[in-house]
Amino acid sequence: MAVKQKIRPARMGDVKAIHSLLKHFADQGLLLGRSISSLYDHLRDFIVYDDGGIRGVCALHICWEDLAEIRSLAVAEESQGRGVGEALVHACLDEVQR
């Protein structure tokens, strides 16, 4: 299955896996951490790369009519270099261009 086909909107059942992935990189000082309650509050902003487990995550925050921000982009270390991050970013760009 192509990378793009494994990208989907985040679901409530994904929150713990998303939190774990983001925490891994936040603990290294590579991105800002997110609390579990914040993830639930903003769950509709998130998309995930799911190949039987959450291997990547990205949030799209719409700021204004012509301004959006990609947040919390993270790809599991074992999935890096496979186009997952690129596909997540392109999915966000596709969303804002609709």
mmCIF file with all atom_site columns, C-alpha atoms in Angstrom:
data_model
loop_
_atom_site.group_PDB
_atom_site.id
_atom_site.type_symbol
_atom_site.label_atom_id
_atom_site.label_alt_id
_atom_site.label_comp_id
_atom_site.label_asym_id
_atom_site.label_entity_id
_atom_site.label_seq_id
_atom_site.pdbx_PDB_ins_code
_atom_site.Cartn_x
_atom_site.Cartn_y
_atom_site.Cartn_z
_atom_site.occupancy
_atom_site.B_iso_or_equiv
_atom_site.pdbx_formal_charge
_atom_site.auth_seq_id
_atom_site.auth_comp_id
_atom_site.auth_asym_id
_atom_site.auth_atom_id
_atom_site.pdbx_PDB_model_num
ATOM 1  C CA . MET A 1 1  ? 0.000  0.000  0.000  1.00 0.00 ? 1  MET A CA 1
ATOM 2  C CA . ALA A 1 2  ? 1.325  3.444  -0.882 1.00 0.00 ? 2  ALA A CA 1
ATOM 3  C CA . VAL A 1 3  ? 2.366  5.796  1.909  1.00 0.00 ? 3  VAL A CA 1
ATOM 4  C CA . LYS A 1 4  ? -0.426 8.276  1.124  1.00 0.00 ? 4  LYS A CA 1
ATOM 5  C CA . GLN A 1 5  ? -3.091 5.581  1.474  1.00 0.00 ? 5  GLN A CA 1
ATOM 6  C CA . LYS A 1 6  ? -2.034 4.936  5.072  1.00 0.00 ? 6  LYS A CA 1
ATOM 7  C CA . ILE A 1 7  ? -2.790 8.504  6.148  1.00 0.00 ? 7  ILE A CA 1
ATOM 8  C CA . ARG A 1 8  ? -6.103 9.086  7.875  1.00 0.00 ? 8  ARG A CA 1
ATOM 9  C CA . PRO A 1 9  ? -7.731 11.426 10.392 1.00 0.00 ? 9  PRO A CA 1
ATOM 10 C CA . ALA A 1 10 ? -6.781 10.710 13.984 1.00 0.00 ? 10 ALA A CA 1
ATOM 11 C CA . ARG A 1 11 ? -9.330 8.866  16.126 1.00 0.00 ? 11 ARG A CA 1
ATOM 12 C CA . MET A 1 12 ? -9.964 8.850  19.852 1.00 0.00 ? 12 MET A CA 1
ATOM 13 C CA . GLY A 1 13 ? -8.323 5.446  20.113 1.00 0.00 ? 13 GLY A CA 1
ATOM 14 C CA . ASP A 1 14 ? -5.087 6.911  18.674 1.00 0.00 ? 14 ASP A CA 1
ATOM 15 C CA . VAL A 1 15 ? -4.498 9.487  21.413 1.00 0.00 ? 15 VAL A CA 1
ATOM 16 C CA . LYS A 1 16 ? -2.243 7.367  23.640 1.00 0.00 ? 16 LYS A CA 1
ATOM 17 C CA . ALA A 1 17 ? -0.056 6.356  20.681 1.00 0.00 ? 17 ALA A CA 1
ATOM 18 C CA . ILE A 1 18 ? 0.094  9.952  19.426 1.00 0.00 ? 18 ILE A CA 1
ATOM 19 C CA . HIS A 1 19 ? 1.023  11.153 22.912 1.00 0.00 ? 19 HIS A CA 1
ATOM 20 C CA . SER A 1 20 ? 3.762  8.544  23.194 1.00 0.00 ? 20 SER A CA 1
ATOM 21 C CA . LEU A 1 21 ? 5.251  9.464  19.814 1.00 0.00 ? 21 LEU A CA 1
ATOM 22 C CA . LEU A 1 22 ? 5.189  13.201 20.524 1.00 0.00 ? 22 LEU A CA 1
ATOM 23 C CA . LYS A 1 23 ? 6.568  12.686 24.049 1.00 0.00 ? 23 LYS A CA 1
ATOM 24 C CA . HIS A 1 24 ? 9.528  10.740 22.656 1.00 0.00 ? 24 HIS A CA 1
ATOM 25 C CA . PHE A 1 25 ? 10.636 13.771 20.651 1.00 0.00 ? 25 PHE A CA 1
ATOM 26 C CA . ALA A 1 26 ? 9.592  16.340 23.282 1.00 0.00 ? 26 ALA A CA 1
ATOM 27 C CA . ASP A 1 27 ? 11.787 14.570 25.844 1.00 0.00 ? 27 ASP A CA 1
ATOM 28 C CA . GLN A 1 28 ? 14.719 15.134 23.476 1.00 0.00 ? 28 GLN A CA 1
ATOM 29 C CA . GLY A 1 29 ? 13.846 18.831 23.149 1.00 0.00 ? 29 GLY A CA 1
ATOM 30 C CA . LEU A 1 30 ? 12.975 18.428 19.474 1.00 0.00 ? 30 LEU A CA 1
ATOM 31 C CA . LEU A 1 31 ? 9.357  19.580 19.683 1.00 0.00 ? 31 LEU A CA 1
ATOM 32 C CA . LEU A 1 32 ? 6.866  20.931 22.171 1.00 0.00 ? 32 LEU A CA 1
ATOM 33 C CA . GLY A 1 33 ? 5.085  18.349 24.265 1.00 0.00 ? 33 GLY A CA 1
ATOM 34 C CA . ARG A 1 34 ? 1.330  17.953 24.265 1.00 0.00 ? 34 ARG A CA 1
ATOM 35 C CA . SER A 1 35 ? -0.775 16.787 27.180 1.00 0.00 ? 35 SER A CA 1
ATOM 36 C CA . ILE A 1 36 ? -3.277 14.016 26.624 1.00 0.00 ? 36 ILE A CA 1
ATOM 37 C CA . SER A 1 37 ? -6.116 16.453 27.360 1.00 0.00 ? 37 SER A CA 1
ATOM 38 C CA . SER A 1 38 ? -4.742 18.840 24.718 1.00 0.00 ? 38 SER A CA 1
ATOM 39 C CA . LEU A 1 39 ? -4.656 16.007 22.195 1.00 0.00 ? 39 LEU A CA 1
ATOM 40 C CA . TYR A 1 40 ? -8.304 15.189 22.878 1.00 0.00 ? 40 TYR A CA 1
ATOM 41 C CA . ASP A 1 41 ? -9.211 18.895 22.643 1.00 0.00 ? 41 ASP A CA 1
ATOM 42 C CA . HIS A 1 42 ? -7.517 19.230 19.246 1.00 0.00 ? 42 HIS A CA 1
ATOM 43 C CA . LEU A 1 43 ? -7.971 15.700 17.900 1.00 0.00 ? 43 LEU A CA 1
ATOM 44 C CA . ARG A 1 44 ? -9.741 16.909 14.750 1.00 0.00 ? 44 ARG A CA 1
ATOM 45 C CA . ASP A 1 45 ? -6.601 18.839 13.795 1.00 0.00 ? 45 ASP A CA 1
ATOM 46 C CA . PHE A 1 46 ? -4.514 15.653 13.629 1.00 0.00 ? 46 PHE A CA 1
ATOM 47 C CA . ILE A 1 47 ? -3.820 13.133 10.909 1.00 0.00 ? 47 ILE A CA 1
ATOM 48 C CA . VAL A 1 48 ? -1.812 9.960  11.395 1.00 0.00 ? 48 VAL A CA 1
ATOM 49 C CA . TYR A 1 49 ? 0.221  7.530  9.352  1.00 0.00 ? 49 TYR A CA 1
ATOM 50 C CA . ASP A 1 50 ? -1.099 4.098  10.308 1.00 0.00 ? 50 ASP A CA 1
ATOM 51 C CA . ASP A 1 51 ? 0.436  0.888  9.017  1.00 0.00 ? 51 ASP A CA 1
ATOM 52 C CA . GLY A 1 52 ? -0.885 -1.279 11.809 1.00 0.00 ? 52 GLY A CA 1
ATOM 53 C CA . GLY A 1 53 ? 0.478  1.193  14.360 1.00 0.00 ? 53 GLY A CA 1
ATOM 54 C CA . ILE A 1 54 ? 0.822  4.955  14.531 1.00 0.00 ? 54 ILE A CA 1
ATOM 55 C CA . ARG A 1 55 ? 4.184  5.680  12.887 1.00 0.00 ? 55 ARG A CA 1
ATOM 56 C CA . GLY A 1 56 ? 3.669  9.367  12.128 1.00 0.00 ? 56 GLY A CA 1
ATOM 57 C CA . VAL A 1 57 ? 1.506  12.274 13.197 1.00 0.00 ? 57 VAL A CA 1
ATOM 58 C CA . CYS A 1 58 ? 0.883  15.830 12.117 1.00 0.00 ? 58 CYS A CA 1
ATOM 59 C CA . ALA A 1 59 ? -1.584 18.563 13.050 1.00 0.00 ? 59 ALA A CA 1
ATOM 60 C CA . LEU A 1 60 ? -2.942 21.325 10.865 1.00 0.00 ? 60 LEU A CA 1
ATOM 61 C CA . HIS A 1 61 ? -4.060 24.482 12.631 1.00 0.00 ? 61 HIS A CA 1
ATOM 62 C CA . ILE A 1 62 ? -6.113 26.913 10.555 1.00 0.00 ? 62 ILE A CA 1
ATOM 63 C CA . CYS A 1 63 ? -5.293 30.427 11.756 1.00 0.00 ? 63 CYS A CA 1
ATOM 64 C CA . TRP A 1 64 ? -7.098 32.566 9.210  1.00 0.00 ? 64 TRP A CA 1
ATOM 65 C CA . GLU A 1 65 ? -8.571 32.479 5.711  1.00 0.00 ? 65 GLU A CA 1
ATOM 66 C CA . ASP A 1 66 ? -5.142 32.400 4.098  1.00 0.00 ? 66 ASP A CA 1
ATOM 67 C CA . LEU A 1 67 ? -2.947 31.244 6.980  1.00 0.00 ? 67 LEU A CA 1
ATOM 68 C CA . ALA A 1 68 ? -2.432 27.765 8.380  1.00 0.00 ? 68 ALA A CA 1
ATOM 69 C CA . GLU A 1 69 ? 0.281  26.164 10.466 1.00 0.00 ? 69 GLU A CA 1
ATOM 70 C CA . ILE A 1 70 ? 1.601  22.611 10.553 1.00 0.00 ? 70 ILE A CA 1
ATOM 71 C CA . ARG A 1 71 ? 2.172  21.521 14.136 1.00 0.00 ? 71 ARG A CA 1
ATOM 72 C CA . SER A 1 72 ? 3.413  18.467 15.993 1.00 0.00 ? 72 SER A CA 1
ATOM 73 C CA . LEU A 1 73 ? 4.984  16.737 12.992 1.00 0.00 ? 73 LEU A CA 1
ATOM 74 C CA . ALA A 1 74 ? 6.682  13.572 14.202 1.00 0.00 ? 74 ALA A CA 1
ATOM 75 C CA . VAL A 1 75 ? 7.684  10.289 12.576 1.00 0.00 ? 75 VAL A CA 1
ATOM 76 C CA . ALA A 1 76 ? 8.798  7.254  14.557 1.00 0.00 ? 76 ALA A CA 1
ATOM 77 C CA . GLU A 1 77 ? 12.537 6.740  14.206 1.00 0.00 ? 77 GLU A CA 1
ATOM 78 C CA . GLU A 1 78 ? 12.112 3.325  12.576 1.00 0.00 ? 78 GLU A CA 1
ATOM 79 C CA . SER A 1 79 ? 9.857  4.879  9.910  1.00 0.00 ? 79 SER A CA 1
ATOM 80 C CA . GLN A 1 80 ? 12.042 7.873  9.079  1.00 0.00 ? 80 GLN A CA 1
ATOM 81 C CA . GLY A 1 81 ? 13.488 8.142  5.583  1.00 0.00 ? 81 GLY A CA 1
ATOM 82 C CA . ARG A 1 82 ? 10.499 6.384  4.003  1.00 0.00 ? 82 ARG A CA 1
ATOM 83 C CA . GLY A 1 83 ? 8.462  9.399  2.931  1.00 0.00 ? 83 GLY A CA 1
ATOM 84 C CA . VAL A 1 84 ? 6.084  9.355  5.903  1.00 0.00 ? 84 VAL A CA 1
ATOM 85 C CA . GLY A 1 85 ? 6.776  12.933 7.024  1.00 0.00 ? 85 GLY A CA 1
ATOM 86 C CA . GLU A 1 86 ? 6.628  14.202 3.465  1.00 0.00 ? 86 GLU A CA 1
ATOM 87 C CA . ALA A 1 87 ? 3.283  12.468 2.915  1.00 0.00 ? 87 ALA A CA 1
ATOM 88 C CA . LEU A 1 88 ? 1.869  13.950 6.128  1.00 0.00 ? 88 LEU A CA 1
ATOM 89 C CA . VAL A 1 89 ? 2.936  17.461 5.086  1.00 0.00 ? 89 VAL A CA 1
ATOM 90 C CA . HIS A 1 90 ? 1.453  16.987 1.600  1.00 0.00 ? 90 HIS A CA 1
ATOM 91 C CA . ALA A 1 91 ? -1.820 15.788 3.142  1.00 0.00 ? 91 ALA A CA 1
ATOM 92 C CA . CYS A 1 92 ? -1.956 19.010 5.185  1.00 0.00 ? 92 CYS A CA 1
ATOM 93 C CA . LEU A 1 93 ? -1.189 21.108 2.114  1.00 0.00 ? 93 LEU A CA 1
ATOM 94 C CA . ASP A 1 94 ? -3.913 19.288 0.169  1.00 0.00 ? 94 ASP A CA 1
ATOM 95 C CA . GLU A 1 95 ? -6.362 20.073 2.981  1.00 0.00 ? 95 GLU A CA 1
ATOM 96 C CA . VAL A 1 96 ? -5.691 23.820 2.943  1.00 0.00 ? 96 VAL A CA 1
ATOM 97 C CA . GLN A 1 97 ? -5.920 23.977 -0.850 1.00 0.00 ? 97 GLN A CA 1
ATOM 98 C CA . ARG A 1 98 ? -9.419 22.471 -0.923 1.00 0.00 ? 98 ARG A CA 1
#
